[in-house]
Tab-separated table of C-alpha atoms in Angstrom:
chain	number	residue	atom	x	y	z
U	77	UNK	CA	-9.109	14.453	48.825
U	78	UNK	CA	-9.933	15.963	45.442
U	79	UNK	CA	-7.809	14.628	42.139
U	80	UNK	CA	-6.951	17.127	40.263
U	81	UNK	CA	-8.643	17.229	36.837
U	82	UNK	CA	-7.143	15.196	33.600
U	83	UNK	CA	-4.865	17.979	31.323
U	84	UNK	CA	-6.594	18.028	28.054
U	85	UNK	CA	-3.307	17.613	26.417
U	86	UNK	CA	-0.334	15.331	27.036
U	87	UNK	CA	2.527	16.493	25.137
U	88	UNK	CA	4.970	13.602	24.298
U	89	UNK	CA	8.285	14.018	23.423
U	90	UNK	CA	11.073	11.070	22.887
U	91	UNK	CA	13.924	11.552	23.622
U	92	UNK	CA	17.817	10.054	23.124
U	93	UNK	CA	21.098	12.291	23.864
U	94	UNK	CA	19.137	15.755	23.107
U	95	UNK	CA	19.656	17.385	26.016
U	96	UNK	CA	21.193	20.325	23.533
U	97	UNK	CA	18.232	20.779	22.001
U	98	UNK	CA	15.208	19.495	24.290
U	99	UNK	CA	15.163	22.932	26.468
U	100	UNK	CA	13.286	24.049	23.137
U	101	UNK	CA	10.395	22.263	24.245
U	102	UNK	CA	10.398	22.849	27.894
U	103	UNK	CA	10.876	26.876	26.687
U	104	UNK	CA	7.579	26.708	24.419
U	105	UNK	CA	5.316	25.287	26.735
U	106	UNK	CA	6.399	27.729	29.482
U	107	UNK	CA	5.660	30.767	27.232
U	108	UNK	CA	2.134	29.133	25.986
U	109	UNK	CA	-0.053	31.516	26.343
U	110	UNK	CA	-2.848	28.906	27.448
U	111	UNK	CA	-1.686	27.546	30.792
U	112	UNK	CA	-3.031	24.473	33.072
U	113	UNK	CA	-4.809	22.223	30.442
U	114	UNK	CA	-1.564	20.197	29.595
U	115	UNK	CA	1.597	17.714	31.022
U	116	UNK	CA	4.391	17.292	29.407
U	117	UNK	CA	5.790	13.441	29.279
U	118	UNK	CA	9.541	13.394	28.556
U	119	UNK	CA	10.744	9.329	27.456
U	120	UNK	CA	14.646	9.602	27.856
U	121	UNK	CA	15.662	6.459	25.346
U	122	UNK	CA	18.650	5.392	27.061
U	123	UNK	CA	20.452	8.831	26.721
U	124	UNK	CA	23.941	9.016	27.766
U	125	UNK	CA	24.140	12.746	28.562
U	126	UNK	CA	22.725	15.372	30.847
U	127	UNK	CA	19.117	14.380	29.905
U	128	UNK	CA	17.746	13.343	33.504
U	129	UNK	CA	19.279	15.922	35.029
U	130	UNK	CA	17.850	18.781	32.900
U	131	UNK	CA	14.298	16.985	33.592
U	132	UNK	CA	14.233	16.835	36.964
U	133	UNK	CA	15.428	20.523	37.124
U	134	UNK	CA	12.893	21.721	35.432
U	135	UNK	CA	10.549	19.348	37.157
U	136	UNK	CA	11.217	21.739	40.502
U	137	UNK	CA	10.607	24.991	38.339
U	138	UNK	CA	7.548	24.407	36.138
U	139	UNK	CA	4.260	25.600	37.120
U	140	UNK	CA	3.159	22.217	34.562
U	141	UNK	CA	3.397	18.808	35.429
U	142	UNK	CA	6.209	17.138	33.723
U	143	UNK	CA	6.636	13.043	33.772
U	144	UNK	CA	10.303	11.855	33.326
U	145	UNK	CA	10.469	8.256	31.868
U	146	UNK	CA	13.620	6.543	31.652
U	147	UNK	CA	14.274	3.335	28.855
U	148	UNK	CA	16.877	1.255	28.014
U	149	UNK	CA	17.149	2.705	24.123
U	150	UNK	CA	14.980	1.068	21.782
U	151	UNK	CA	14.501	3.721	19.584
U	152	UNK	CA	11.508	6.300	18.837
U	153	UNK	CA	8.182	3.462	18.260
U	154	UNK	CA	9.473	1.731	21.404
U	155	UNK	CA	10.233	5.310	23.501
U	156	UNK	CA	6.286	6.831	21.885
U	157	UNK	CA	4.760	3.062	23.281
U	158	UNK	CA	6.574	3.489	26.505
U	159	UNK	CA	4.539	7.051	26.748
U	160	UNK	CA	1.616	6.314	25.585
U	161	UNK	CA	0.680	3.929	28.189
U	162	UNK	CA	1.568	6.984	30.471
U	163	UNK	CA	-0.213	9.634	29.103
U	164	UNK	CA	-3.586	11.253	30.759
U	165	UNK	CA	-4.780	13.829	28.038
U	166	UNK	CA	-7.804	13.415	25.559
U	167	UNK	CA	-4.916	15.005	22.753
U	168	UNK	CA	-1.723	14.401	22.042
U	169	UNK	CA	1.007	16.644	21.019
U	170	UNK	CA	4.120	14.305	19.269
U	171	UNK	CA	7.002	17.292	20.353
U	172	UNK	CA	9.937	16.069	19.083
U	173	UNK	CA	13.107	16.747	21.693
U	174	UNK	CA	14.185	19.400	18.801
U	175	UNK	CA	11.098	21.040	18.305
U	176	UNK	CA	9.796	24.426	19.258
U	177	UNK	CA	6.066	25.629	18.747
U	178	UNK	CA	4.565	29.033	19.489
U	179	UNK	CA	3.082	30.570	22.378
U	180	UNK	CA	-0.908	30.090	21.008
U	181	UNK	CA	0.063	26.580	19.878
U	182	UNK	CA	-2.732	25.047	22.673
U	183	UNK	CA	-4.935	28.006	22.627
U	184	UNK	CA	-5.531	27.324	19.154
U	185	UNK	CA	-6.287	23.701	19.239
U	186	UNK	CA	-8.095	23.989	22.915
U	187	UNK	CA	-10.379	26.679	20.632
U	188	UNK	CA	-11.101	24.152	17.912
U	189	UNK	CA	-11.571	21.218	19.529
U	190	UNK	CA	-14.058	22.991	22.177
U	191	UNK	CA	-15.826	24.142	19.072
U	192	UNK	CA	-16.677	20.253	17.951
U	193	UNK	CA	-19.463	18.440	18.982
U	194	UNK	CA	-19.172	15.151	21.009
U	195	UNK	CA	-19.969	13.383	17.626
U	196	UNK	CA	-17.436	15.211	15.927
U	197	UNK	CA	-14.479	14.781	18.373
U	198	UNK	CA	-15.331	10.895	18.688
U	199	UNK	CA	-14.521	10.432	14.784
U	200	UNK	CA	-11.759	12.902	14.567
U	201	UNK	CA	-8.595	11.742	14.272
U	202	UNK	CA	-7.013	14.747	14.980
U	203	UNK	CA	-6.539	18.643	13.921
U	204	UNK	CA	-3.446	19.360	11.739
U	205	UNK	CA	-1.455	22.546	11.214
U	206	UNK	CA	1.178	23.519	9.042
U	207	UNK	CA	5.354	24.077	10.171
U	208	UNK	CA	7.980	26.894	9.627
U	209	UNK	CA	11.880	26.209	9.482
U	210	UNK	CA	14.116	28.258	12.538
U	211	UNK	CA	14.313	31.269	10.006
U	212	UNK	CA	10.124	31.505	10.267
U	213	UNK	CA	9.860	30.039	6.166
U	214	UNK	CA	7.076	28.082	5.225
U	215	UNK	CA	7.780	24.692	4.931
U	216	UNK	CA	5.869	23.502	2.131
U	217	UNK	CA	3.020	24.322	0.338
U	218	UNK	CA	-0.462	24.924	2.271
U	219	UNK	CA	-3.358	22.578	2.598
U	220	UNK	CA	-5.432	22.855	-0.546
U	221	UNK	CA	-8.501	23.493	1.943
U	222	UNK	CA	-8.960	24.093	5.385
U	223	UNK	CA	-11.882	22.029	7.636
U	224	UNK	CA	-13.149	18.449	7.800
U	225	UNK	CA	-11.702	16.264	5.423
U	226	UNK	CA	-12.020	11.950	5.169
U	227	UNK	CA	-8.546	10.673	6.377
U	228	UNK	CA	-8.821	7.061	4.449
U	229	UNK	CA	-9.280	8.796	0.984
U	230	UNK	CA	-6.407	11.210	1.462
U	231	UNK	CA	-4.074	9.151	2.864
U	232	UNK	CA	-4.076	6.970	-0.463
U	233	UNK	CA	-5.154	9.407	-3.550
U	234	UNK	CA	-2.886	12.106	-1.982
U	235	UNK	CA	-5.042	14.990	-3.508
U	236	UNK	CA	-5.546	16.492	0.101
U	237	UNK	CA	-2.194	16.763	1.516
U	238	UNK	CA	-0.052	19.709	1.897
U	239	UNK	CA	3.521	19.270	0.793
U	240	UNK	CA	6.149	19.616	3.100
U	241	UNK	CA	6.366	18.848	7.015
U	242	UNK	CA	3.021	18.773	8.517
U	243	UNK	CA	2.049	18.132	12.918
U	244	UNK	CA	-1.182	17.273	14.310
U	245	UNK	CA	-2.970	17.225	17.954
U	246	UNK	CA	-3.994	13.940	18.216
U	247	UNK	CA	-6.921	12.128	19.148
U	248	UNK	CA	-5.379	10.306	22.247
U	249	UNK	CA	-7.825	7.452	22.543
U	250	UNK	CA	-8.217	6.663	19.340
U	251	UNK	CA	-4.466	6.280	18.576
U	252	UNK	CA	-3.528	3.957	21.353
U	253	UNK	CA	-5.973	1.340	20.270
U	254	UNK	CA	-3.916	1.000	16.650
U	255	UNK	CA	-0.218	2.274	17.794
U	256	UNK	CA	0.752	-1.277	18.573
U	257	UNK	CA	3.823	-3.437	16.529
U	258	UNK	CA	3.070	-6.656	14.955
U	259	UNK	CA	5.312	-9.738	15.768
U	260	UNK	CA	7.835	-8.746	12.992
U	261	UNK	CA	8.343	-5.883	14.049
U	262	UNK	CA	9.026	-6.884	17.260
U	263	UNK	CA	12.773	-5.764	18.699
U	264	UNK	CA	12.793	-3.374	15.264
U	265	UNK	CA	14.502	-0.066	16.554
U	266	UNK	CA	12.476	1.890	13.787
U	267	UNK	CA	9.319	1.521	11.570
U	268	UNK	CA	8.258	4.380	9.946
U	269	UNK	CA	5.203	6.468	11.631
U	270	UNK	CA	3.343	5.886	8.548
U	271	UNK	CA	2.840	2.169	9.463
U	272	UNK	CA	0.412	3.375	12.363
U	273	UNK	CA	-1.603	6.077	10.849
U	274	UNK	CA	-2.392	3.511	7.509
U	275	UNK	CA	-3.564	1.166	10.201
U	276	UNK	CA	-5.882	3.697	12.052
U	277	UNK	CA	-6.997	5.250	8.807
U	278	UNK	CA	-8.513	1.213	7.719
U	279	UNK	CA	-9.708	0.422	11.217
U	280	UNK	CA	-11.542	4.206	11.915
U	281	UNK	CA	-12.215	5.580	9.036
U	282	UNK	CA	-12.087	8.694	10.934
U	283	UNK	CA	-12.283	12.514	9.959
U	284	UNK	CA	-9.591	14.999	10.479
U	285	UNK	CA	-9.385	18.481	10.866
U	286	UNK	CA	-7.253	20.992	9.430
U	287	UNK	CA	-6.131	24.568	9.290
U	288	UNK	CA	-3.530	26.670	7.375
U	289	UNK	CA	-1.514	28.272	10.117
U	290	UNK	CA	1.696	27.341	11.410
U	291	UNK	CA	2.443	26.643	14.971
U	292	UNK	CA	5.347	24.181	14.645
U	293	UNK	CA	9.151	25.319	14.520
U	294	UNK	CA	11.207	22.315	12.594
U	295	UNK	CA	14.839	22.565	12.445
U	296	UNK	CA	15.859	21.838	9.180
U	297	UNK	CA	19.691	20.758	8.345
U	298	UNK	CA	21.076	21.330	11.669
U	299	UNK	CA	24.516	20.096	12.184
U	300	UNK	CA	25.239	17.588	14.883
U	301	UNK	CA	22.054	16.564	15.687
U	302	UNK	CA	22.498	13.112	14.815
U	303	UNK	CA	18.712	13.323	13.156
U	304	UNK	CA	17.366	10.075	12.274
U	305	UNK	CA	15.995	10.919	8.584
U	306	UNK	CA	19.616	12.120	7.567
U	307	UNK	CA	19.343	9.152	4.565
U	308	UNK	CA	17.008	6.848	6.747
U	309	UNK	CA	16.473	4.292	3.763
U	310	UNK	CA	19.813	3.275	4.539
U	311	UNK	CA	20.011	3.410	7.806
U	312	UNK	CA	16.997	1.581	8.910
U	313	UNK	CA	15.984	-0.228	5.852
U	314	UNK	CA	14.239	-3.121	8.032
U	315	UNK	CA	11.736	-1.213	8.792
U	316	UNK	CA	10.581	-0.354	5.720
U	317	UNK	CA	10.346	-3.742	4.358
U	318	UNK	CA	8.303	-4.720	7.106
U	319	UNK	CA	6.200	-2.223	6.737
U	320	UNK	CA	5.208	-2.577	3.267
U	321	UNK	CA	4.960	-6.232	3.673
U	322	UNK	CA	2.775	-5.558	6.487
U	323	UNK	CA	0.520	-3.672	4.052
U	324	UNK	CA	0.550	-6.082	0.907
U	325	UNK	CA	-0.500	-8.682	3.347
U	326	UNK	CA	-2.889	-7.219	5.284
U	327	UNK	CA	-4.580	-4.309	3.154
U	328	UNK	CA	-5.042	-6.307	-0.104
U	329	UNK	CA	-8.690	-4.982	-1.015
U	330	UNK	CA	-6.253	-1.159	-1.257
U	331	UNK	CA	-4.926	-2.493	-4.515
U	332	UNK	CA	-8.713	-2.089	-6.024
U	333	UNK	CA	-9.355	1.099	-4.807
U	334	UNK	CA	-6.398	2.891	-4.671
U	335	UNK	CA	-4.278	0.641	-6.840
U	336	UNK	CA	-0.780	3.402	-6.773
U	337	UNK	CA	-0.665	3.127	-3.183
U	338	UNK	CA	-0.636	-0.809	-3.537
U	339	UNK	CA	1.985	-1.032	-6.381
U	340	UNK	CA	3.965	1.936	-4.351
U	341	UNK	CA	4.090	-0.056	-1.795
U	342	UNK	CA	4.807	-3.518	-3.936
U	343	UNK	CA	8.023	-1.592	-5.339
U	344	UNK	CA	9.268	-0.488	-2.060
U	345	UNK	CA	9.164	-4.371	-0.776
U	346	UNK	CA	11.050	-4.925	-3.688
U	347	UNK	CA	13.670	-2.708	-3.269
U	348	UNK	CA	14.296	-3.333	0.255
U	349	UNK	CA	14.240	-7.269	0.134
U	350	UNK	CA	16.921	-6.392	-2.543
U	351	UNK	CA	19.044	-4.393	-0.596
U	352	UNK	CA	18.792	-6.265	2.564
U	353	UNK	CA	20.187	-9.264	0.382
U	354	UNK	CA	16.444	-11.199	1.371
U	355	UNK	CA	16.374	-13.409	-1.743
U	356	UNK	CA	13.938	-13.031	-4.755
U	357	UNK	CA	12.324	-16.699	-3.240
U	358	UNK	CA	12.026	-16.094	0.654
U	359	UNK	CA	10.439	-12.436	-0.235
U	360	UNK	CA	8.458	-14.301	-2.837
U	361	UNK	CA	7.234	-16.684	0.016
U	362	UNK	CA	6.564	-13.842	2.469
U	363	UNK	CA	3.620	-12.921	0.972
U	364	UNK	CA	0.098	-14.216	1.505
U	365	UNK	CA	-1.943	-13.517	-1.527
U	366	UNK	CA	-0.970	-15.111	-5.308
U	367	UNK	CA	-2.127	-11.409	-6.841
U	368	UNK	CA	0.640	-10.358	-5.029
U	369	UNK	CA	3.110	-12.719	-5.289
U	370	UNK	CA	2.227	-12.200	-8.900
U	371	UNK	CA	2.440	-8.543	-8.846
U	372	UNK	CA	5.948	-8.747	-6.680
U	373	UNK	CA	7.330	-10.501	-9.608
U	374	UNK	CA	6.449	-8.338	-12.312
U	375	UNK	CA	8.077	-5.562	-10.423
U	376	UNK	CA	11.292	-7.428	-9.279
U	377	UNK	CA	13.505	-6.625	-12.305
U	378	UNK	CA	12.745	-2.546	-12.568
U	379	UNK	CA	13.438	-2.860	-8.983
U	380	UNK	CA	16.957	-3.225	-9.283
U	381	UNK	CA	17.321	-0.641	-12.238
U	382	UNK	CA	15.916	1.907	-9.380
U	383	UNK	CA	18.016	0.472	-6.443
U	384	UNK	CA	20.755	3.290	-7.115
U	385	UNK	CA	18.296	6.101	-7.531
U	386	UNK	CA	16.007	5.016	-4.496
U	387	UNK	CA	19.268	4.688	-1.777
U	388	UNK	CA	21.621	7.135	-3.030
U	389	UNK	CA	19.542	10.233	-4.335
């Protein structure tokens, strides 16, 4: 019997008591107006509510294959794991279960990435757009040039980057072999995204690809929602410490050549061993280099001046 072919894009969408909102989703890939090159993998993260039920309805009705996945709730880096070791297509869509994107969304990719050569698609890390809020407004500022751009510089000079809320088709391959947690983070319900696409950006030193046109509908300051970023330095403040910790330890050679994104990075450990009442002596001890033991202690005072300012802004 024949298999059918691979989609070219998996579009992954975590999930936890949205079923509100996820129908957004389901509605945008029905109406794209590039059909049959795509699956959509839903991770339900423990969700108390209608969430299964919705799935498998529209499982029945789609003419796209949709993957249900259910989880005790870990939270989004454990429910994005759980899907990645599912997924089939060579990009990756990241929808989140409040998200809507526009009908050419995939045509638009599927056009670019067809356009690359095989050497180009190998060391692209992905192709990024731009979003609008629900009432079709720019969110942001634009990408200060469109095309091929080196994803280690800009992630640490910053020159590159739009403002504002950004989305990306993914290179699939390349980000499962660096979306993995270290032992610290182990059991953490939340680290923030950022952790994952430093760590590819070291390891690949990969381009990207980029255009100014929106295809991705973000709902900004919905009520009720129960959205996650809604003061997430407070909320989830473990993660960030182990994330920055994570990169003083194991990106030291950053402070050299991109020395703000080191001491950024030094303050934030800081702050959050601070707040998390960690100690000035067991944070001190955390660290594996004396240059930044050194540096961690220099910045350990003004730290405190800015705890107010950096929790409650």
């Amino acid at each position: 019997m024949k298999s059918d072919p691979l989609p070219l894009f998996s579009v992954l969408t975590p999930s936890y008591n949205r079923a509100s909102t996820l129908h957004r989703v389901y509605e945008s890939l029905s109406s794209q107006t590039l059909q049959g090159v795509f699956e959509w993998v839903v991770v339900d993260d423990g969700s108390k509510d209608e969430t299964q039920a919705l799935v498998e309805g529209w499982q029945k009705e789609a003419n796209f294959p949709i993957l249900y996945l259910a989880k005790e709730n870990g939270g989004k880096i454990s429910a994005l794991l759980e899907g990645l070791s599912h997924i089939q297509g060579e990009l990756l869509l990241i929808a989140d279960s409040d998200d809507r994107f526009l009908p050419q969304t995939l045509e638009t990719f599927h056009a670019l990435w067809q356009g690359f050569t095989q050497e180009e698609k190998n060391r692209c890390s992905g192709i990024g757009v731009l979003c609008l809020t629900q009432e079709g407004k720019p969110l942001g500022r634009p990408f200060p040039q469109e095309g091929w751009f080196e994803v280690y510089d800009s992630m640490f000079d910053g020159t590159n980057d739009a403002t504002g809320e950004t989305w990306s088709a993914l290179n699939a391959s390349m980000l499962k072999r660096h979306f993995s947690l270290p032992k610290e983070a182990e059991g953490l319900k939340f680290i923030p995204e950022s952790f994952f696409w430093v760590k590819l950006a070291i390891h690949e030193r990969p381009k990207s690809y980029r255009i100014n046109q929106p295809l991705r509908i973000y709902y900004v300051n919905e009520e009720g929602t129960g959205a996650l970023s809604e003061n997430i330095r407070l909320k989830q403040p473990r993660g960030f410490l182990v994330e920055s910790r994570y990169f003083l330890n194991h990106y030291p050679f950053i402070l050299k050549e991109y020395p703000r994104s080191y001491l950024k990075h030094l303050l934030k450990y800081a702050l959050f061993s601070q707040h998390l009442g960690e100690g000035f002596l067991a944070s001190w001890k955390n660290l594996t280099s004396w240059r930044a033991r050194i540096l961690f202690a220099l910045c350990y005072l003004p730290a405190f001046a800015l705890q107010k300012r950096y929790f409650h802004p």
